[in-house]
Each structure stands twice: as structure tokens, then as C-alpha cells.
CSV table of C-alpha atoms in Angstrom, one decimal:
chain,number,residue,atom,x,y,z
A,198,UNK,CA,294.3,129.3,-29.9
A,199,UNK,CA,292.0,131.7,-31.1
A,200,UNK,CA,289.2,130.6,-29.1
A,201,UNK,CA,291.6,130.0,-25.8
A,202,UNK,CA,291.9,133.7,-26.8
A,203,UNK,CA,288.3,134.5,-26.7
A,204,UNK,CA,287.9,132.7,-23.9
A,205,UNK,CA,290.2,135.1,-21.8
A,206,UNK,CA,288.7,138.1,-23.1
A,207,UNK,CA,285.1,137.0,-22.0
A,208,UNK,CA,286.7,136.3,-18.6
A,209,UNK,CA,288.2,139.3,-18.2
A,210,UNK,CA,285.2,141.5,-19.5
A,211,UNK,CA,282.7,139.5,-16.3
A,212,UNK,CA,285.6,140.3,-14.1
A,213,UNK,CA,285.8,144.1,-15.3
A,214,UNK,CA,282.0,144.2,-14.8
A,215,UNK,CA,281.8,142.5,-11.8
A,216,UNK,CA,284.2,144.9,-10.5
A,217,UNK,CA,282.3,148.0,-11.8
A,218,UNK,CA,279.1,146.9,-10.1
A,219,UNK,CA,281.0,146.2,-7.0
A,220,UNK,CA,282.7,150.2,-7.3
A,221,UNK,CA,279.0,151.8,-8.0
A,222,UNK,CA,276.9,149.2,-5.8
A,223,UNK,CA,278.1,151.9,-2.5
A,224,UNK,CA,276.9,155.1,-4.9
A,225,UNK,CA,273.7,153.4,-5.5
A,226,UNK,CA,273.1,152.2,-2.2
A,227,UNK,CA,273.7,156.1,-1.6
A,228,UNK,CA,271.6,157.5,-4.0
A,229,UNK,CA,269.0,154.8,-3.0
A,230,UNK,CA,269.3,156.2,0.4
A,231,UNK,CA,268.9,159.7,-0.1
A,232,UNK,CA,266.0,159.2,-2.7
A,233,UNK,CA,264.5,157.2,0.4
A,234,UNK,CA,265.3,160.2,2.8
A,235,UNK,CA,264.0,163.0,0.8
A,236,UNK,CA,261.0,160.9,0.3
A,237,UNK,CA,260.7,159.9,3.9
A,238,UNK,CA,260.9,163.7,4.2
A,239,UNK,CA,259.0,165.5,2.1
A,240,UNK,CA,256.0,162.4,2.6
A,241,UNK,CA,254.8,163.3,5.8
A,242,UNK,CA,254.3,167.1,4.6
A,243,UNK,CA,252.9,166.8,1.7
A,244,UNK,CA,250.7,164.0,3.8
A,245,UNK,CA,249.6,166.5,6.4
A,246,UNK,CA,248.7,168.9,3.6
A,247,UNK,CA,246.6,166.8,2.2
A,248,UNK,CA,245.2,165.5,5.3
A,249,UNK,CA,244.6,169.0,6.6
A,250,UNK,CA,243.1,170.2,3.2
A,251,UNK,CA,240.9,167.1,3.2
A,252,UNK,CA,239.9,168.0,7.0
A,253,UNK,CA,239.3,171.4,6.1
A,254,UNK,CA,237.0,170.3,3.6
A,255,UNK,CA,235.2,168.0,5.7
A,256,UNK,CA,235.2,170.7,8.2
A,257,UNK,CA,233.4,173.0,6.1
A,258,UNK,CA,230.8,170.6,4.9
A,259,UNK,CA,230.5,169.6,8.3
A,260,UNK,CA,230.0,173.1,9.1
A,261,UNK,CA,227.7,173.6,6.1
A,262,UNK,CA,225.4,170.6,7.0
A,263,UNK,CA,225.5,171.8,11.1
A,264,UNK,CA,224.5,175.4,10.1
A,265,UNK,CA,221.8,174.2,7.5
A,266,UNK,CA,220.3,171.8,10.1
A,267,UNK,CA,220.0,174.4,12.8
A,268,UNK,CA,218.4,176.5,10.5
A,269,UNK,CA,215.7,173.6,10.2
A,270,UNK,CA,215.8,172.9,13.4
A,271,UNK,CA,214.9,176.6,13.9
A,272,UNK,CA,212.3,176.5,11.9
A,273,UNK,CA,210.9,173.3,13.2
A,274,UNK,CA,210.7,175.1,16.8
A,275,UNK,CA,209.0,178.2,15.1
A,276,UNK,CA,206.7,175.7,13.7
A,277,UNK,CA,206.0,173.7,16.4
A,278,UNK,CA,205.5,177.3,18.6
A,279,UNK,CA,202.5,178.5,16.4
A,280,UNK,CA,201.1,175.1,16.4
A,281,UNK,CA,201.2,175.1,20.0
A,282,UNK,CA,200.0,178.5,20.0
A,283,UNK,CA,196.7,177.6,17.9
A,284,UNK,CA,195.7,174.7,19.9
A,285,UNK,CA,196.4,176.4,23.3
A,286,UNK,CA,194.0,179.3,21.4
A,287,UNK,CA,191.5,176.6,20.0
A,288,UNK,CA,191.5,175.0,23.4
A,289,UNK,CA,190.6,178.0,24.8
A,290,UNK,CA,188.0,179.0,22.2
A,291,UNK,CA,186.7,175.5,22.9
A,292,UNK,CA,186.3,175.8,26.6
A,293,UNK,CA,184.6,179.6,26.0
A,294,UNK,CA,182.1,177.7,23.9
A,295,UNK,CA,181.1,175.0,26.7
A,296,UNK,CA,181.0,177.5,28.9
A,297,UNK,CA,178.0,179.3,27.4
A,298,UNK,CA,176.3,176.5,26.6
A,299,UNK,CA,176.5,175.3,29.6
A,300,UNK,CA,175.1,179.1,30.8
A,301,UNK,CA,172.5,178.8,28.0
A,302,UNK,CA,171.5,175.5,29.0
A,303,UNK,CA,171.1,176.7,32.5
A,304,UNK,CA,169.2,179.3,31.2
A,305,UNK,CA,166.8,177.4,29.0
A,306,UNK,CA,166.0,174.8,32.1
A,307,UNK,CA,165.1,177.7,34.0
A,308,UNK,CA,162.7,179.4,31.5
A,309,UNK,CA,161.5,175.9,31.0
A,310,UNK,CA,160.8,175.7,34.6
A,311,UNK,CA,159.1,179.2,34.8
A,312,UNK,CA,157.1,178.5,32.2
A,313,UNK,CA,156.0,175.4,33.4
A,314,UNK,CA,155.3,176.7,36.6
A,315,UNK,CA,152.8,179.8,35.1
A,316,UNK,CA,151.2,177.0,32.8
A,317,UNK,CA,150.4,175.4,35.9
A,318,UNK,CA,149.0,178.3,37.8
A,319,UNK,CA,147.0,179.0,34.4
A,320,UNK,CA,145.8,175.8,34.8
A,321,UNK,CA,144.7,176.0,38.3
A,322,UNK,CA,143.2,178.9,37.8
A,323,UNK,CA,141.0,178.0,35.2
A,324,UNK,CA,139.9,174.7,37.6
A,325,UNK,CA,139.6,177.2,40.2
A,326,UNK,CA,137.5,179.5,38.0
A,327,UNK,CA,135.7,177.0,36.6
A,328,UNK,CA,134.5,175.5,40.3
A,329,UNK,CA,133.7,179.3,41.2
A,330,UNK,CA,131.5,179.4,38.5
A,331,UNK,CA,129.8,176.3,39.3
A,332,UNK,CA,129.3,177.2,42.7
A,333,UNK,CA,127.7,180.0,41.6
A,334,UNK,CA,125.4,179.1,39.5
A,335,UNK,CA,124.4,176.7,42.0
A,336,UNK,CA,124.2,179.3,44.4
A,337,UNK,CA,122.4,181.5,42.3
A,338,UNK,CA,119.9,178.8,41.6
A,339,UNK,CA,119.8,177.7,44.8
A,340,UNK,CA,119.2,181.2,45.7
A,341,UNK,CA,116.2,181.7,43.3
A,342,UNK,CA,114.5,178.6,44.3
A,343,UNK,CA,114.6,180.0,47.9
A,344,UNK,CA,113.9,183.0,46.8
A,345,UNK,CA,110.9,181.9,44.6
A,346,UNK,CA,109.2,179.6,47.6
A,347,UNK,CA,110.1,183.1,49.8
A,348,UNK,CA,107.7,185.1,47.2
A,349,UNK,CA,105.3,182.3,46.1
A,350,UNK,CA,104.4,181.8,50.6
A,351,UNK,CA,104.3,186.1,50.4
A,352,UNK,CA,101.9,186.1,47.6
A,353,UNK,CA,99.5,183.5,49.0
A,354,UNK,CA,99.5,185.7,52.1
A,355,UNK,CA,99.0,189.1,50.0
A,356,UNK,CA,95.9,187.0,48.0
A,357,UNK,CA,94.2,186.6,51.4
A,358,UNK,CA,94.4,189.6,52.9
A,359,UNK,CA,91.9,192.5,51.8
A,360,UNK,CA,93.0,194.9,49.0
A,361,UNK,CA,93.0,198.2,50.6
A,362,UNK,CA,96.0,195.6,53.6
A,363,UNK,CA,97.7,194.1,50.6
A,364,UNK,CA,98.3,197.2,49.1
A,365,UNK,CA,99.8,199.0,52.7
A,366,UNK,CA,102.0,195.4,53.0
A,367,UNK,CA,103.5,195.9,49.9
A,368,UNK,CA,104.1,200.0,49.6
A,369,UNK,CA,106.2,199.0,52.9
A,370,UNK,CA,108.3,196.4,50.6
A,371,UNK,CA,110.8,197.1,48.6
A,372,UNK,CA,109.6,197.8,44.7
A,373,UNK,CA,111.1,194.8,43.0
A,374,UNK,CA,109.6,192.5,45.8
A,375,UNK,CA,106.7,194.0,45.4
A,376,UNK,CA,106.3,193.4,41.5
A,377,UNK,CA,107.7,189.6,41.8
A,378,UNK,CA,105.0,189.3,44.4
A,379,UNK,CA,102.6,190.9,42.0
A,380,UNK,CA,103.7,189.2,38.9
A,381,UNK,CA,103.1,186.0,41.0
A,382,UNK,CA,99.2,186.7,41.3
A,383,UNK,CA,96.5,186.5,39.0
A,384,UNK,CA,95.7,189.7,37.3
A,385,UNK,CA,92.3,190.3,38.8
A,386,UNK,CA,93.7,190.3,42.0
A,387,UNK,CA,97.1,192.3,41.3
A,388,UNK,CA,94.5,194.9,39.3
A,389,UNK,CA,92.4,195.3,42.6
A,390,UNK,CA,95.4,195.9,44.9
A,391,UNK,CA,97.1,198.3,42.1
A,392,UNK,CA,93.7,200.0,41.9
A,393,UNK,CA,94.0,201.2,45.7
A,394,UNK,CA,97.3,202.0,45.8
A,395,UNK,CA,99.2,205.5,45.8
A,396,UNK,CA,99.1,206.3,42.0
A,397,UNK,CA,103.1,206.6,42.1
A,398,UNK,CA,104.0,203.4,43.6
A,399,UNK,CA,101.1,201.7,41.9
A,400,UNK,CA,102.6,203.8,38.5
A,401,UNK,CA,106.2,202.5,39.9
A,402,UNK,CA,104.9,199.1,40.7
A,403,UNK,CA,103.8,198.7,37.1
A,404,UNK,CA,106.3,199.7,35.2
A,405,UNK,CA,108.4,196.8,37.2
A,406,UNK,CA,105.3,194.5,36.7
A,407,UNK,CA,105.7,195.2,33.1
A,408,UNK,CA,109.1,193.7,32.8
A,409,UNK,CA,107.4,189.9,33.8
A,410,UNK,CA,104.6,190.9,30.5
A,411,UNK,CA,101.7,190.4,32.7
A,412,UNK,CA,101.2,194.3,33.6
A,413,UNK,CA,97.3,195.0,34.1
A,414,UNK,CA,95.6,197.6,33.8
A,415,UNK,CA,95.1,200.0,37.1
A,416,UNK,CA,91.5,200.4,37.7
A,417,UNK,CA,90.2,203.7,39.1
A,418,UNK,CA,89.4,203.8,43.0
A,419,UNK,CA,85.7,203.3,44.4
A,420,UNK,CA,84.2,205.9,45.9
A,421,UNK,CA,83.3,204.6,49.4
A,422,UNK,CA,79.5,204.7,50.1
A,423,UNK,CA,78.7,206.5,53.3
């Protein structure tokens, strides 16, 4: 009896709870519902917020990194400008400085040249000089060989004539012919035609004849004998 009794109380207890759950199962599903709502509500905001503070955030360091990169970049075409600038100016330098020596080289071909050219004229001068002289001296001796068989046929002639004519022959010569002719004969013979010869161009005649070192002594003139 007692557990019959038991039994029906267990029964009755399910059955009470079964209910229960069955009354609060709508005010959960409501609750359930509204927590979902709220949530499905208040998600999207808070979502965006974040989102947005997270984008802002990205936006800034995107922002940062852009403005330090343009400053680089900046600084890259500064840098690149000068050394653009120094080459352009070394270039330029560098083209200055082949120019001149190219001038200088023109310069120094043509001295070269000149100077080559007045060696050469030295040059030929000297030949030239040199062949002058040559001629000359041949000339010269030539000249004096004439000249000597002149004097040497003058002074055979002078040695036969008498000496009062030899004397008159060579008054009317010129003085330095005179004494080579002179200095050509012997002494006893130059003496005789000094000796009857006008005392200044027989004083004349000897002081030329001296210069040859074979000056004799004038003798005194001869009275003639009537």
C-alpha cells in the first residue's frame, strides 16, 4: 500500500513538472527571443564601431606610412637632382678640359712645325754658307793663281826692259801692282829701277815692297856723263 502510495506521488510530481516546463517553455522561448533581438541589435553597432575604430587606425598608419614614404621619396628626387646636377657639371668640366687640350695640342703641332721649319732654313743656310765659302776660296785662289801668272808675265817684261822704262811702266801702275811686281824680281834689279825712280813713289813703292821682306836698299841716281 504504502509503496502504491509512493508510487502515485512520484507520478504526480513528473506530471506537475512536466506541466511547469510546458507553462514556462513560451516565457523562455520569449526571453530567448529577446536576448537574441537585443543581441542581433546592439551586434551590428558595436561591430561597426569596432570596424570603423579598427579602419581608422589602419587609416592612420596608412596615412603615417604614405606621408613618411613621400618624404623619402622627396628626398630621393632631391638626391637624385644634385647628382644629376654634378655629373651634368662634371660632364661639362670634362668637355672644357678636352677642349683645351685639344687647342694645346693644336698649338704644340704648330710650334713643332715652325720650329721644324726654321731648323730647316738653319740648316740650309749653313749648306748654303758653307758652299759660298767654298766657292770663295776657290775663287780667291783661283783668282791669285791668275793673278800671280798676270804679275810673274809683268815682271819678266819689267826685267827686260831698261831701268830708267821699267821705272816710267811702273810709276803709271797702280802702287800695290807695282811692289808685287817688284817683290817678284831679284833685288839687284828692283834696286836699279827704285834707284831711278821719283824719290816718293820709289819711297812709296818701298814701304809696300817691305811688307813681302825683300825691301832693298834705294841706290842714289848716276849722274849722266855728257
Amino acid at each position: 500500500m504504502r509503496a502504491f502510495a509512493f508510487r502515485v506521488f512520484c507520478f504526480c510530481t513528473l506530471v506537475s513538472f512536466q506541466l511547469s516546463d510546458v507553462n514556462l517553455r513560451p516565457v523562455y522561448a520569449q526571453e530567448a527571443a529577446d536576448k537574441t533581438k537585443s543581441t542581433a541589435t546592439t551586434t551590428p553597432d558595436k561591430a561597426a564601431q569596432v570596424l570603423d575604430g579598427k579602419t581608422g587606425e589602419k587609416r592612420m598608419q596608412l596615412r603615417g606610412t604614405s606621408t613618411s614614404g613621400s618624404r623619402n621619396l622627396s628626398k630621393q628626387q632631391k638626391l637624385l637632382q644634385l647628382q644629376r646636377s654634378e655629373m651634368d657639371q662634371a660632364q661639362r668640366d670634362l668637355q672644357f678640359a678636352e677642349e683645351r687640350l685639344s687647342k694645346k695640342i693644336s698649338e704644340f703641332k704648330k710650334l713643332k712645325e715652325e720650329l721644324t721649319s726654321i731648323r730647316d732654313e738653319i740648316k740650309a743656310m749653313k749648306e748654303k754658307e758653307k758652299a759660298e765659302k767654298k766657292i770663295r776660296k776657290e775663287l780667291e785662289l783661283g783668282r791669285g793663281m791668275a793673278r800671280g801668272k798676270k804679275l810673274d808675265h809683268l815682271k819678266r817684261i819689267c826685267e827686260k826692259m831698261p831701268p830708267e822704262s821699267a821705272a816710267r811702266y811702273l810709276e803709271a801702275l797702280d802702287l800695290d801692282v807695282a811692289s808685287a811686281i817688284l817683290a817678284r824680281m831679284s833685288v839687284r834689279k828692283a834696286a836699279a829701277i827704285l834707284a831711278v825712280m821719283d824719290k816718293k813713289t820709289a819711297v812709296s813703292l818701298s814701304k809696300r815692297y817691305m811688307n813681302h821682306d825683300m825691301a832693298p836698299a834705294p841706290e842714289p841716281k848716276r849722274k849722266s856723263r855728257r
